[in-house]
Amino acid sequence: MTGRRAGDGGTPDRTGEPQHWYDDAAGPVVRPYTMTRGRTRGAGQHRLDRTAFVIAVRAPDGTDDRLGPEHLRIAELTAEDPRSVAELTDRLGLPSGVVRVLVGDLFEAGIVRVDRPIPPAEPPDESILRLVINGLRTL
């Protein structure tokens, strides 16, 4: 069933009961741009690829009115263990771009730090491999 349904919050109907517009199977609908306030990039965006690890360095103190429940959930999820942006995306059920903006907000507020994984080493030069193989053959 889709359409109006009485719930907790929203615009009251004729009886004074609050309503929500949502699909029962999908749950409440919140547009991603409302969570990010229309932004598509956050602070430190250049550092936030899907493999970057997010680690909470302090708990939010509740005085920053720019932080919503999604921000607090990210801080909670990363308080115990570092989590990748990809894992946060999955756990929160949000688009990757939204998670990147939210993490950028937390980074800017000094609540999280972002660590990039160690980049893969460049493959060794073929001439070095040939020297190693030749050296092994002489043994």
Coordinates of N, CA and C in Angstrom, one line a residue:
M1 N 0.8 -1.2 0.0 CA 0.0 0.0 0.0 C 0.9 1.2 0.0
T2 N 0.6 2.2 -0.8 CA 1.3 3.4 -0.8 C 0.3 4.6 -0.5
G3 N 0.9 5.7 -0.2 CA 0.0 6.8 0.1 C 0.1 7.3 1.5
R4 N -1.0 7.9 1.9 CA -1.0 8.5 3.3 C -1.2 7.4 4.3
R5 N -0.7 7.6 5.4 CA -0.9 6.7 6.5 C -0.6 7.4 7.8
A6 N -1.4 7.2 8.8 CA -1.2 7.8 10.1 C 0.0 7.3 10.7
G7 N 0.8 8.2 11.4 CA 2.1 7.8 12.0 C 2.5 8.8 13.0
D8 N 3.7 8.8 13.4 CA 4.2 9.7 14.4 C 4.9 10.9 13.8
G9 N 4.3 11.9 13.6 CA 4.9 13.1 13.0 C 4.2 13.4 11.7
G10 N 4.6 14.5 11.0 CA 4.1 14.8 9.7 C 2.9 15.8 9.9
T11 N 2.2 16.0 8.8 CA 1.1 16.9 8.7 C -0.1 16.2 9.2
P12 N -0.9 16.8 10.1 CA -2.1 16.2 10.6 C -3.2 16.1 9.5
D13 N -4.0 15.0 9.6 CA -5.1 14.9 8.7 C -6.4 15.5 9.3
R14 N -7.5 15.3 8.7 CA -8.8 15.9 9.2 C -9.1 15.5 10.7
T15 N -8.7 14.4 11.1 CA -8.9 13.9 12.4 C -7.9 14.4 13.4
G16 N -6.9 15.1 12.9 CA -5.8 15.6 13.8 C -4.7 14.6 14.0
E17 N -4.8 13.4 13.3 CA -3.7 12.4 13.4 C -2.6 12.8 12.4
P18 N -1.4 12.7 12.9 CA -0.2 13.0 11.9 C -0.1 11.9 10.9
Q19 N 0.4 12.4 9.7 CA 0.5 11.4 8.5 C 1.9 11.5 8.0
H20 N 2.2 10.4 7.2 CA 3.5 10.4 6.5 C 3.1 10.0 5.1
W21 N 3.9 10.5 4.1 CA 3.8 10.0 2.7 C 4.9 9.0 2.6
Y22 N 4.6 7.7 2.5 CA 5.6 6.7 2.2 C 5.0 5.4 1.7
D23 N 5.9 4.6 1.2 CA 5.6 3.2 0.8 C 5.8 2.3 2.0
D24 N 4.9 1.5 2.3 CA 5.0 0.6 3.5 C 6.3 -0.3 3.4
A25 N 6.5 -0.8 2.2 CA 7.6 -1.7 2.0 C 9.0 -1.0 2.0
A26 N 9.0 0.3 1.6 CA 10.3 1.0 1.5 C 10.5 1.8 2.8
G27 N 9.5 2.1 3.6 CA 9.7 2.9 4.8 C 9.7 4.4 4.5
P28 N 10.0 5.2 5.4 CA 9.9 6.7 5.2 C 10.9 7.1 4.1
V29 N 10.5 8.1 3.3 CA 11.4 8.5 2.3 C 12.0 9.9 2.7
V30 N 13.3 9.9 2.7 CA 14.0 11.2 3.0 C 15.0 11.4 1.8
R31 N 14.9 12.4 1.1 CA 15.7 12.7 0.0 C 17.2 12.9 0.5
P32 N 18.1 12.3 -0.2 CA 19.5 12.5 0.2 C 20.0 13.9 0.3
Y33 N 19.5 14.8 -0.6 CA 19.9 16.2 -0.5 C 19.4 16.9 0.7
T34 N 18.4 16.4 1.4 CA 18.0 17.0 2.7 C 19.0 16.7 3.8
M35 N 19.6 15.5 3.7 CA 20.6 15.2 4.7 C 21.9 16.0 4.5
T36 N 22.2 16.3 3.3 CA 23.4 17.0 3.0 C 23.2 18.5 2.8
R37 N 22.0 18.9 3.0 CA 21.6 20.3 2.7 C 21.9 20.8 1.3
G38 N 21.7 19.9 0.4 CA 21.9 20.2 -1.0 C 23.4 20.2 -1.5
R39 N 24.3 19.8 -0.6 CA 25.7 19.8 -1.0 C 26.1 18.5 -1.6
T40 N 27.0 18.5 -2.5 CA 27.5 17.3 -3.1 C 28.9 17.0 -2.8
R41 N 29.5 17.9 -2.1 CA 30.9 17.7 -1.6 C 31.0 18.3 -0.2
G42 N 31.8 17.5 0.6 CA 32.1 18.0 2.0 C 33.5 18.3 2.1
A43 N 33.9 18.7 3.3 CA 35.3 19.0 3.6 C 36.2 17.8 3.4
G44 N 37.4 18.0 2.9 CA 38.3 16.8 2.6 C 37.8 15.8 1.6
Q45 N 36.9 16.3 0.7 CA 36.3 15.4 -0.2 C 37.3 14.6 -1.1
H46 N 38.4 15.3 -1.3 CA 39.4 14.6 -2.2 C 40.0 13.4 -1.5
R47 N 39.9 13.3 -0.2 CA 40.5 12.1 0.5 C 39.5 11.0 0.7
L48 N 38.2 11.2 0.3 CA 37.2 10.3 0.7 C 36.8 9.3 -0.5
D49 N 37.7 8.4 -0.8 CA 37.2 7.4 -1.7 C 36.6 6.3 -0.9
R50 N 36.0 5.3 -1.6 CA 35.3 4.3 -0.9 C 36.1 3.4 0.0
T51 N 37.4 3.4 -0.2 CA 38.3 2.6 0.6 C 38.9 3.3 1.8
A52 N 38.7 4.6 1.9 CA 39.2 5.4 3.0 C 38.6 4.9 4.3
F53 N 39.4 4.9 5.4 CA 38.9 4.5 6.7 C 38.5 5.7 7.5
V54 N 37.4 5.6 8.2 CA 36.9 6.7 9.1 C 37.1 6.2 10.5
I55 N 37.7 7.0 11.4 CA 37.9 6.7 12.8 C 37.4 7.9 13.6
A56 N 36.5 7.6 14.5 CA 36.1 8.7 15.4 C 37.2 9.0 16.4
V57 N 37.5 10.3 16.6 CA 38.6 10.7 17.5 C 38.0 11.3 18.8
R58 N 36.7 11.7 18.7 CA 36.0 12.2 19.9 C 34.5 12.0 19.6
A59 N 33.8 12.0 20.7 CA 32.3 11.9 20.5 C 31.7 13.3 20.3
P60 N 30.7 13.4 19.5 CA 30.0 14.7 19.3 C 29.5 15.2 20.6
D61 N 29.6 16.5 20.8 CA 29.2 17.0 22.1 C 27.7 17.6 22.1
G62 N 27.1 17.5 20.9 CA 25.7 17.9 20.8 C 25.5 19.4 20.7
T63 N 26.6 20.2 20.7 CA 26.4 21.7 20.5 C 26.4 22.1 19.1
D64 N 26.8 21.3 18.2 CA 26.9 21.6 16.8 C 25.5 21.3 16.1
D65 N 24.8 22.3 15.8 CA 23.4 22.1 15.3 C 23.5 21.7 13.8
R66 N 24.6 21.6 13.2 CA 24.8 21.2 11.8 C 24.8 19.7 11.7
L67 N 25.0 19.0 12.9 CA 25.1 17.5 12.9 C 23.7 16.9 13.1
G68 N 23.3 16.1 12.1 CA 22.0 15.4 12.2 C 22.2 14.0 12.8
P69 N 21.1 13.2 12.8 CA 21.2 11.8 13.3 C 22.1 10.9 12.5
E70 N 22.3 11.2 11.2 CA 23.2 10.4 10.4 C 24.6 10.6 10.8
H71 N 24.9 11.9 11.1 CA 26.3 12.2 11.5 C 26.6 11.5 12.8
L72 N 25.6 11.5 13.7 CA 25.8 10.9 15.0 C 26.0 9.4 14.9
R73 N 25.3 8.8 14.0 CA 25.4 7.3 13.7 C 26.7 7.0 13.1
I74 N 27.3 7.8 12.3 CA 28.6 7.6 11.7 C 29.6 7.6 12.8
A75 N 29.5 8.6 13.7 CA 30.5 8.8 14.8 C 30.4 7.5 15.7
E76 N 29.2 7.1 15.9 CA 28.9 5.9 16.8 C 29.5 4.6 16.2
L77 N 29.3 4.4 14.9 CA 29.8 3.3 14.2 C 31.4 3.2 14.1
T78 N 32.0 4.4 14.1 CA 33.4 4.5 14.0 C 34.2 4.7 15.3
A79 N 33.4 4.7 16.4 CA 34.0 4.9 17.7 C 34.9 3.7 18.1
E80 N 34.4 2.5 17.9 CA 35.1 1.3 18.3 C 36.1 0.8 17.3
D81 N 35.7 0.8 16.1 CA 36.6 0.3 15.0 C 36.6 1.2 13.8
P82 N 37.7 1.3 13.1 CA 37.7 2.0 11.9 C 36.8 1.4 10.9
R83 N 36.1 2.2 10.1 CA 35.2 1.6 9.0 C 35.5 2.3 7.7
S84 N 35.4 1.6 6.7 CA 35.6 2.2 5.3 C 34.3 3.0 5.0
V85 N 34.5 3.9 4.0 CA 33.3 4.6 3.5 C 32.3 3.7 2.9
A86 N 32.9 2.6 2.2 CA 32.0 1.6 1.6 C 31.2 0.9 2.7
E87 N 31.8 0.5 3.8 CA 31.1 -0.2 4.8 C 30.0 0.8 5.5
L88 N 30.4 2.0 5.7 CA 29.4 3.0 6.2 C 28.2 3.1 5.3
T89 N 28.5 3.2 4.0 CA 27.4 3.3 3.0 C 26.5 2.1 3.1
D90 N 27.0 0.9 3.3 CA 26.2 -0.3 3.4 C 25.4 -0.3 4.7
R91 N 26.1 0.0 5.8 CA 25.4 -0.1 7.1 C 24.3 1.0 7.3
L92 N 24.5 2.2 6.7 CA 23.6 3.2 6.8 C 22.5 3.1 5.8
G93 N 22.7 2.4 4.7 CA 21.8 2.3 3.6 C 21.6 3.6 2.9
L94 N 22.7 4.4 2.8 CA 22.7 5.7 2.1 C 23.6 5.6 0.9
P95 N 23.3 6.5 -0.1 CA 24.2 6.6 -1.2 C 25.6 7.0 -0.8
S96 N 26.6 6.5 -1.5 CA 28.0 6.8 -1.2 C 28.3 8.3 -1.2
G97 N 27.7 9.1 -2.1 CA 28.0 10.5 -2.1 C 27.5 11.2 -0.9
V98 N 26.3 10.7 -0.4 CA 25.8 11.3 0.9 C 26.7 11.0 2.0
V99 N 27.2 9.8 2.1 CA 28.1 9.4 3.2 C 29.4 10.2 3.2
R100 N 29.9 10.4 2.0 CA 31.1 11.2 1.8 C 30.9 12.6 2.4
V101 N 29.8 13.2 2.1 CA 29.5 14.6 2.5 C 29.4 14.6 4.1
L102 N 28.6 13.6 4.6 CA 28.5 13.6 6.1 C 29.8 13.3 6.8
V103 N 30.6 12.4 6.2 CA 31.9 12.2 6.8 C 32.8 13.5 6.7
G104 N 32.7 14.2 5.6 CA 33.4 15.4 5.5 C 33.0 16.5 6.5
D105 N 31.7 16.5 6.9 CA 31.2 17.4 7.9 C 31.9 17.0 9.3
L106 N 31.9 15.7 9.5 CA 32.5 15.2 10.8 C 34.0 15.5 10.8
F107 N 34.6 15.4 9.7 CA 36.0 15.6 9.6 C 36.3 17.1 9.9
E108 N 35.5 18.0 9.3 CA 35.7 19.4 9.5 C 35.4 19.8 11.0
A109 N 34.5 19.1 11.6 CA 34.2 19.4 13.0 C 35.2 18.8 14.0
G110 N 36.2 18.0 13.5 CA 37.2 17.4 14.3 C 36.7 16.2 15.1
I111 N 35.6 15.6 14.6 CA 35.1 14.4 15.3 C 35.6 13.1 14.7
V112 N 36.0 13.1 13.5 CA 36.6 11.9 12.9 C 37.9 12.3 12.2
R113 N 38.7 11.3 12.0 CA 39.9 11.4 11.1 C 39.7 10.4 9.9
V114 N 40.3 10.7 8.8 CA 40.2 9.8 7.7 C 41.6 9.3 7.3
D115 N 41.7 8.0 7.2 CA 43.0 7.4 6.8 C 42.8 6.7 5.5
R116 N 43.7 7.0 4.6 CA 43.6 6.2 3.3 C 44.4 5.0 3.5
P117 N 44.0 3.9 2.9 CA 44.8 2.7 2.9 C 46.1 2.9 2.2
I118 N 47.0 2.1 2.6 CA 48.4 2.2 1.9 C 48.2 1.8 0.4
P119 N 48.6 2.7 -0.5 CA 48.5 2.4 -1.9 C 49.3 1.2 -2.3
P120 N 48.8 0.4 -3.2 CA 49.6 -0.8 -3.6 C 50.9 -0.4 -4.2
A121 N 51.9 -1.2 -3.9 CA 53.2 -0.9 -4.4 C 53.3 -1.0 -5.9
E122 N 54.1 -0.3 -6.5 CA 54.3 -0.4 -7.9 C 55.0 -1.7 -8.2
P123 N 54.7 -2.4 -9.3 CA 55.4 -3.6 -9.6 C 56.9 -3.4 -9.9
P124 N 57.7 -4.3 -9.4 CA 59.1 -4.1 -9.7 C 59.5 -4.1 -11.1
D125 N 60.6 -3.4 -11.4 CA 61.0 -3.4 -12.8 C 61.4 -4.8 -13.3
E126 N 61.2 -5.1 -14.5 CA 61.4 -6.4 -15.1 C 62.9 -6.8 -15.0
S127 N 63.8 -5.8 -15.1 CA 65.2 -6.1 -15.1 C 65.6 -6.5 -13.6
I128 N 65.0 -6.0 -12.6 CA 65.2 -6.4 -11.3 C 64.8 -7.9 -11.0
L129 N 63.6 -8.2 -11.6 CA 63.1 -9.6 -11.5 C 64.1 -10.5 -12.2
R130 N 64.6 -10.2 -13.3 CA 65.5 -11.0 -14.0 C 66.8 -11.2 -13.2
L131 N 67.3 -10.2 -12.6 CA 68.5 -10.3 -11.7 C 68.2 -11.3 -10.6
V132 N 67.0 -11.2 -10.0 CA 66.7 -12.0 -8.8 C 66.6 -13.5 -9.3
I133 N 66.0 -13.7 -10.4 CA 65.9 -15.1 -11.0 C 67.2 -15.6 -11.3
N134 N 68.1 -14.9 -11.9 CA 69.4 -15.3 -12.2 C 70.2 -15.6 -11.0
G135 N 70.0 -14.8 -10.0 CA 70.7 -15.0 -8.7 C 70.3 -16.3 -8.0
L136 N 69.0 -16.6 -8.1 CA 68.4 -17.8 -7.5 C 68.9 -19.0 -8.3
R137 N 69.1 -18.9 -9.6 CA 69.6 -20.0 -10.4 C 71.1 -20.4 -10.1
T138 N 71.8 -19.4 -9.7 CA 73.2 -19.6 -9.4 C 73.4 -20.3 -8.0
L139 N 72.4 -20.2 -7.2 CA 72.5 -20.9 -5.9 C 72.4 -22.4 -6.1

